[in-house]
XYZ file of C-alpha atoms in Angstrom:
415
model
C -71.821 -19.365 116.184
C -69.113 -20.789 118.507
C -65.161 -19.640 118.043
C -64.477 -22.735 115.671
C -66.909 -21.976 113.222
C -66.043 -18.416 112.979
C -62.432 -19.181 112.407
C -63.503 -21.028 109.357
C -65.554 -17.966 108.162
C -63.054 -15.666 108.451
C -60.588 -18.646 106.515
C -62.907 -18.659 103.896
C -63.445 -15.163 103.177
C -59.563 -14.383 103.240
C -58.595 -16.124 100.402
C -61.854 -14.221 98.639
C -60.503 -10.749 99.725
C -56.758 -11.525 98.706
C -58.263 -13.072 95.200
C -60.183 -9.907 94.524
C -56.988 -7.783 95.386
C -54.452 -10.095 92.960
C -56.587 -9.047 89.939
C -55.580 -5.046 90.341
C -52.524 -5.088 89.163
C -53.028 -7.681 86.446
C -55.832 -5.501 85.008
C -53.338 -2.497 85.374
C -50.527 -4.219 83.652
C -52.505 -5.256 80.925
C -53.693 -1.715 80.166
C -50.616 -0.010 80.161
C -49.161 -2.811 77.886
C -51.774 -2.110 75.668
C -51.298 1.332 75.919
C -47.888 1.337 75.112
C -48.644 -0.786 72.135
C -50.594 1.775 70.716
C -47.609 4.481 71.298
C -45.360 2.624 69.423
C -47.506 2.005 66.826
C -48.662 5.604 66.397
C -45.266 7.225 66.586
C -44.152 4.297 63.958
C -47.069 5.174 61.624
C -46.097 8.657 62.264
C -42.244 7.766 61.236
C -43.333 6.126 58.367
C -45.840 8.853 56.752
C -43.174 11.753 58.221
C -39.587 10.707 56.859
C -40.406 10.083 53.117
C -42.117 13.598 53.329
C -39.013 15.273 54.866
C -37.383 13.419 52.111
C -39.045 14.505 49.660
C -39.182 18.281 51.032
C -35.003 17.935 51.479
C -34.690 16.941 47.988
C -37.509 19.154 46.180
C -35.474 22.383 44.946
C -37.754 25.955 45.539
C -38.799 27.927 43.100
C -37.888 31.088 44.916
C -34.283 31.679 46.683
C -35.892 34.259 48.961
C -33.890 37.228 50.817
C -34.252 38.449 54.439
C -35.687 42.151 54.393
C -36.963 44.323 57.001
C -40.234 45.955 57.009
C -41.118 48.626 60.082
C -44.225 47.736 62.455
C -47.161 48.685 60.650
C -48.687 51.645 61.242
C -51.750 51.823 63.323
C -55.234 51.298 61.355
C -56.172 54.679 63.665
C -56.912 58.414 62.425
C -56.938 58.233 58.461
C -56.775 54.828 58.235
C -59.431 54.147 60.277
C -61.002 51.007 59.178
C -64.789 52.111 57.654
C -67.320 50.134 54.553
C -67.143 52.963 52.244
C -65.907 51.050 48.998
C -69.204 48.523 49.806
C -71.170 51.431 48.394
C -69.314 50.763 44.913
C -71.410 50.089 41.703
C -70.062 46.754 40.057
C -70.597 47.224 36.406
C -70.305 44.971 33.609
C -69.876 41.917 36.385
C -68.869 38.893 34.085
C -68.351 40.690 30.836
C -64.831 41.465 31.592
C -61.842 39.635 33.503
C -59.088 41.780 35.167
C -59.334 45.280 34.367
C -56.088 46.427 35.550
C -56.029 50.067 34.841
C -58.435 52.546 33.597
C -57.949 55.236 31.178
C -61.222 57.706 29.780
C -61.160 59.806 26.662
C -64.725 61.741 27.283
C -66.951 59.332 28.954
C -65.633 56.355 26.882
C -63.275 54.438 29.184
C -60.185 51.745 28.210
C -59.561 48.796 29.791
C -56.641 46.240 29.333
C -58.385 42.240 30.378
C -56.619 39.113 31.266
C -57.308 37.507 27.896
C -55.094 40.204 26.532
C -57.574 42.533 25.101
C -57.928 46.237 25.392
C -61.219 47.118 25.190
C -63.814 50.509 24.886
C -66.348 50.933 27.395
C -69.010 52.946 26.270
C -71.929 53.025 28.243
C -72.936 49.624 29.148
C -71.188 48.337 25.681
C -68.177 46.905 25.251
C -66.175 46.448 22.103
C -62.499 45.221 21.723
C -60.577 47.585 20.021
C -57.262 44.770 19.633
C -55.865 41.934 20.662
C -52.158 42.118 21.611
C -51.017 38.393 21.954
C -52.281 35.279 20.197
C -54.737 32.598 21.458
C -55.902 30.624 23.631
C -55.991 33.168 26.649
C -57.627 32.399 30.029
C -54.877 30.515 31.904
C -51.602 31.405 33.758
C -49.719 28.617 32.011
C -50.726 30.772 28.036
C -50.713 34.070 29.487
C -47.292 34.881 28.411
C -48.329 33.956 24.499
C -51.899 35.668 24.972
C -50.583 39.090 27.002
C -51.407 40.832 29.676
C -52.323 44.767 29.337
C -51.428 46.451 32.296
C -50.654 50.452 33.203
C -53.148 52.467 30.552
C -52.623 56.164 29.707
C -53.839 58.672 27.287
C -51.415 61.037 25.534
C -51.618 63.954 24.901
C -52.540 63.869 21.200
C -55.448 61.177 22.189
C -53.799 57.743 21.502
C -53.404 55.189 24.370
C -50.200 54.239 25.986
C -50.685 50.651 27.542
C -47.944 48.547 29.135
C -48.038 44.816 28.135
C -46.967 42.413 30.635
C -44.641 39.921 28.035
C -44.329 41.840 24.882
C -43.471 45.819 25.965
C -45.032 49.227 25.413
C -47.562 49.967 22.773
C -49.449 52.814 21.273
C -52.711 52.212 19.994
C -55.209 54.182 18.327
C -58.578 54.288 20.114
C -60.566 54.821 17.156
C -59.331 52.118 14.905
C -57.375 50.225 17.439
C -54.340 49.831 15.333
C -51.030 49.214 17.753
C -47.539 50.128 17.521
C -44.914 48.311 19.821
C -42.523 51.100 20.883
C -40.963 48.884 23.442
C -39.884 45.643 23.189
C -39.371 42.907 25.965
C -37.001 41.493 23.587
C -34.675 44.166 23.672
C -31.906 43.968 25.952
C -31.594 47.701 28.142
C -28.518 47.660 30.812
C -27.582 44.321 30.263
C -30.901 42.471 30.905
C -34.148 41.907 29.374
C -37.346 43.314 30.571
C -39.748 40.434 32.063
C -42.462 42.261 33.428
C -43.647 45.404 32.257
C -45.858 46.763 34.809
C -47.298 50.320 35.125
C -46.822 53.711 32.727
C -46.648 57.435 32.286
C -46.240 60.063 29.813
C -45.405 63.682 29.704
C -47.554 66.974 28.348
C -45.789 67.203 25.655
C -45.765 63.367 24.600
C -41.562 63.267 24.411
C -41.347 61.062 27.212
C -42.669 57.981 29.007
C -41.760 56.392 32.040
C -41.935 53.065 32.986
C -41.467 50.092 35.415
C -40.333 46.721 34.820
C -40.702 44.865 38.301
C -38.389 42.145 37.709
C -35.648 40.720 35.139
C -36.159 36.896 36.730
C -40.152 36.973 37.090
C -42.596 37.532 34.984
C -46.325 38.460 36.013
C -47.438 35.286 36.077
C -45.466 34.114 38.968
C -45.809 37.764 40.904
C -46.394 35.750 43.760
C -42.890 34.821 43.509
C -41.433 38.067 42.998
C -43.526 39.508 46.366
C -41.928 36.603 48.613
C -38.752 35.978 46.936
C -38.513 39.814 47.457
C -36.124 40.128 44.444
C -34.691 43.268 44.093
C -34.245 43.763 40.650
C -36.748 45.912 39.832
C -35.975 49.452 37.183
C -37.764 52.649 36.744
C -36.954 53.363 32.760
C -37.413 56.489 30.185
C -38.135 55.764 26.522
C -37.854 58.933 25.043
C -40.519 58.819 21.826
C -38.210 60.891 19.755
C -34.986 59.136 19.889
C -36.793 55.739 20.692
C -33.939 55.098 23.583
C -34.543 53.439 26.379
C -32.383 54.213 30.092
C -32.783 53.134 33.158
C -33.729 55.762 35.580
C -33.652 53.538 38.969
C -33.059 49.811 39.729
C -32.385 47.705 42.385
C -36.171 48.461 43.033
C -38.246 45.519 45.328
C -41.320 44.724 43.096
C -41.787 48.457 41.369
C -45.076 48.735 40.518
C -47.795 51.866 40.023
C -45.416 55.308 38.559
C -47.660 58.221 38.563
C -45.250 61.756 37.233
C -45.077 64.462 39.498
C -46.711 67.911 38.201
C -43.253 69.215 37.701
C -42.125 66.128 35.443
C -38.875 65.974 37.135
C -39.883 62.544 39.027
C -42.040 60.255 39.505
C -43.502 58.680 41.880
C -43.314 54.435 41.736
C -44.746 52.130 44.285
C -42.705 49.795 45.743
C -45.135 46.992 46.793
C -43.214 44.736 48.781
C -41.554 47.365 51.092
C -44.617 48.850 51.360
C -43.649 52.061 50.302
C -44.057 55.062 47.514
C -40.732 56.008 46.130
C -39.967 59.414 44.606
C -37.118 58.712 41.778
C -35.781 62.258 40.329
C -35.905 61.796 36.114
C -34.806 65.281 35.361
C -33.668 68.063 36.756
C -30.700 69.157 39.405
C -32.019 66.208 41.085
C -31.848 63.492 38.306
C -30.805 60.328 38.956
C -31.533 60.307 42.895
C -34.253 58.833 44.958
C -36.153 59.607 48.128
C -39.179 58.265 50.197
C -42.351 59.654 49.033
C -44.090 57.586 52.117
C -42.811 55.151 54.132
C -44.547 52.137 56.104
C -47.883 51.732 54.166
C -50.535 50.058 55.981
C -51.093 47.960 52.847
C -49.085 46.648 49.519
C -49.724 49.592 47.327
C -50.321 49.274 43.649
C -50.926 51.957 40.830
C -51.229 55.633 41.646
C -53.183 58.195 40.072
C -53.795 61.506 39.939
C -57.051 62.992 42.050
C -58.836 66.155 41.167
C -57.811 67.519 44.827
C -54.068 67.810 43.585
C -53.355 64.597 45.352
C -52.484 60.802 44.667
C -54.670 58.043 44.748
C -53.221 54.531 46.158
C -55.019 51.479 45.310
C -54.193 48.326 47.569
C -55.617 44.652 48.116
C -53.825 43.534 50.925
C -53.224 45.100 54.101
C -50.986 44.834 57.364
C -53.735 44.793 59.935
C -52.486 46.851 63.118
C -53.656 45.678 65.521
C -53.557 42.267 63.839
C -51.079 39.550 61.933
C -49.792 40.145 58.738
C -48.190 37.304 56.815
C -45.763 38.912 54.778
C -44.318 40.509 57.507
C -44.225 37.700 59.889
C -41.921 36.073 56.640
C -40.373 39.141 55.528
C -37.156 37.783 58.024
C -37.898 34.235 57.977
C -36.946 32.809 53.738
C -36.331 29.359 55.110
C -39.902 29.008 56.217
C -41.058 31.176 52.365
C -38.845 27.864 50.825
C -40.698 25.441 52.652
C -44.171 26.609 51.798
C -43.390 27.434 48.031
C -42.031 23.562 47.951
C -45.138 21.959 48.914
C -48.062 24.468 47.274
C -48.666 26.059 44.422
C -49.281 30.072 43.328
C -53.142 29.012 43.395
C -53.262 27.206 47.009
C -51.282 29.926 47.901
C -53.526 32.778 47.212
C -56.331 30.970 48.905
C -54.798 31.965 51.879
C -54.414 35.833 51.620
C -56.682 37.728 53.001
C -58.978 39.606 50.973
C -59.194 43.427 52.260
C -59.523 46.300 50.078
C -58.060 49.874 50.751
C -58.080 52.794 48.880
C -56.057 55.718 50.375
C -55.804 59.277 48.865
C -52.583 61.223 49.421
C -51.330 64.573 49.893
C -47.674 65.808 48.184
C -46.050 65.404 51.131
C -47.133 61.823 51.333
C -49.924 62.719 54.287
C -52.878 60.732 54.030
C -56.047 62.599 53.877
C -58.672 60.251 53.573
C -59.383 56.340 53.229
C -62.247 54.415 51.343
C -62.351 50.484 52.717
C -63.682 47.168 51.598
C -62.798 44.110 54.894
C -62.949 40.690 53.293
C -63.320 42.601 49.254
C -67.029 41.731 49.434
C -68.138 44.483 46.570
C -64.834 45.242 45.210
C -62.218 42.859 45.435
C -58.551 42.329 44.277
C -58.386 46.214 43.228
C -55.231 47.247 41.761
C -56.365 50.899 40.859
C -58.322 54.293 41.541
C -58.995 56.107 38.588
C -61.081 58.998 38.802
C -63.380 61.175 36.577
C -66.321 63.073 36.512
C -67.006 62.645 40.260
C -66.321 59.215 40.669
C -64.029 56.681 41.437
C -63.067 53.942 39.022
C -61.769 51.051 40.493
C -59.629 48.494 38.440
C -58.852 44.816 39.679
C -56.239 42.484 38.589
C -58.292 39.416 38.773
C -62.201 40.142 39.631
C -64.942 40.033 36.493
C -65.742 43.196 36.810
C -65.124 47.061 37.423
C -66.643 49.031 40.302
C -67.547 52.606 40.414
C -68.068 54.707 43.530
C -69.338 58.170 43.753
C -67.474 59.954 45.750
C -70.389 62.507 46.769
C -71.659 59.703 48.635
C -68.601 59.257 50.704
């Protein structure tokens, strides 16, 4: 190939090398329009789905007009609170007969149950037989559950009727033979200036002069406890109806949620769970003490809800949610944080809402001095779930729920 020749090679493969070059760019240009085509229509899809939304959240008024409260670290799940399965060896009994026993009472081996559907029924053996009906039909949903009733708190006095404490319509006394029922207590009645919208939990003396309740809000009633927990109202009252006089006074308000009251063996307090501090408090009903209050125990590693008496001389604490330590509890996470409580009550319902609480049962026994001496656990509630209370007899461990179809039973031998 002479020089000529080779000048017209190299002539004719420039413009090849230069062509091959000029289509780079273009190629790169064209992606990164295409790319930002996509941007802008993402973020304007975005903008479009997002702003009504806000909208809609800005204008929507919350149910709840939450407060800022503090709650202490939770304690360690170490020592007594050791984390173990021992409520998994529970007994469910009558699974699906029964709805929501709340609270337990026994005369003998019969027990007494109060059910979502507004019953109160006897438990005898395997049987069950409604002794009455507090409320009126239909029952079985939140929105009639205020015409229906709710039985709550159970007792039995000491000349063998039943005390039970009705959500919506007061305090009864019924006869467990021929389950006729007296209202002692209105809700309708006005006591300090306010009604009483959610009659919770009950206790009466030896001598049957006096009972003590709690009424955990004057804004919420139990339907809407969900409410009450993260609104974190404090307008909860201990109150004393004296059976003689048939007053009512309020022995302690200004209570956050007030829930289980078990009486002290003295009868001069009483001791009333406060479930959204997660706390016991001791309230002084007679005495040199009366009409104080003091911390029974403080810092609970759970929301604690009725107390009862166990045959060791202590308290049992029934609980179905915990603050897991180590761990992340929600409550506490919101417990300083109502404008995020606002947001979430604004775009779900009670219903969604529970969805997302973590089942965990805990049942802790408790000495007078508010030590803990022993804990029975369910993670997840996968034999007994949503309990609200230990009641035990004969050995055994009853355990109520506020929402499960069923009561469990747990001998305590065992664990």
């Amino acid at each position: 190939m002479n020089e000529p020749e080779g000048l017209r090679f190299r002539r004719v493969n420039r413009p090849h090398i230069i062509t091959d070059e000029s289509h780079e760019p273009q190629y790169k240009g064209t992606s990164t329009y295409s790319g930002k085509v996509f941007k802008v229509t993402l973020l304007s899809l975005g903008g479009f789905l997002l702003v009504p939304l806000l909208v809609i959240v800005f204008l929507l008024e919350s149910p709840i007009q939450p407060e800022a409260f503090s709650l202490n670290e939770p304690p360690f799940m170490t020592g007594c609170f050791e984390p173990n399965l021992k409520l998994r060896q529970a007994e469910r009994l009558l699974e699906d007969q029964l709805i929501g026993p709340e609270s337990i009472a026994n005369i003998g081996d019969v027990l007494y149950t109060g059910t979502s559907d507004g019953k109160i029924v006897k438990i005898d053996g395997r049987k069950i037989t409604v002794l009455t009906t507090l409320g009126q039909p239909p029952c079985g949903s939140r929105e009639q559950e205020h015409v229906c009733g709710r039985p709550l708190g159970i007792r039995v006095g000491p000349n063998g009727t039943l005390f039970v404490a009705d959500a919506y319509f007061g305090v009864y006394e019924v006869n467990p033979v021929t389950g006729e029922s007296t209202l002692l207590v209105s809700t309708r009645k006005m006591v300090g200036g306010r009604r009483l919208s959610f009659v919770n939990d009950l206790d009466v003396t030896q001598d049957g002069k006096k009972l003590y309740f709690t009424d955990s809000s004057s804004r919420w009633q139990r339907r809407d406890y969900l409410n009450l927990i993260m609104e974190a109202t404090a307008d909860g009252r201990v109150l004393e109806y004296d059976i003689e006089t048939k007053e009512v006074t309020v022995m302690m308000e200004n209570l956050r949620f007030p829930n289980g009251i078990q009486l002290f063996p003295d009868e001069e307090s009483v001791l009333v769970a406060e479930t959204t501090m997660a706390r016991i408090r001791r309230v002084h009903v007679a005495g040199l003490n009366k009409g104080g209050m003091d911390t029974f125990i403080e810092n609970l590693p759970g929301f604690p809800d009725n107390i009862r008496r166990s045959s060791s001389g202590g308290y049992w604490v029934a609980m179905s949610a915990v603050r897991p330590n180590p761990g992340f509890s929600m409550l506490d996470f919101l417990s300083q944080r109502p404008w995020i409580k606002k947001l979430i009550f604004k775009l779900f319902s009670q219903d969604m809402l529970m969805k997302f609480v973590p089942r965990y049962s805990l049942v802790v026994e408790l000495q007078d001095g508010g030590t803990c001496v022993r804990s029975f656990h369910d993670p997840h509630g996968m034999v007994a779930a949503h309990i609200s209370e230990a009641h035990e007899y004969n050995g055994h461990l009853y355990l109520g729920s506020f929402r499960s179809p069923y009561l469990c039973k747990l001998d305590l031998s065992r664990v």
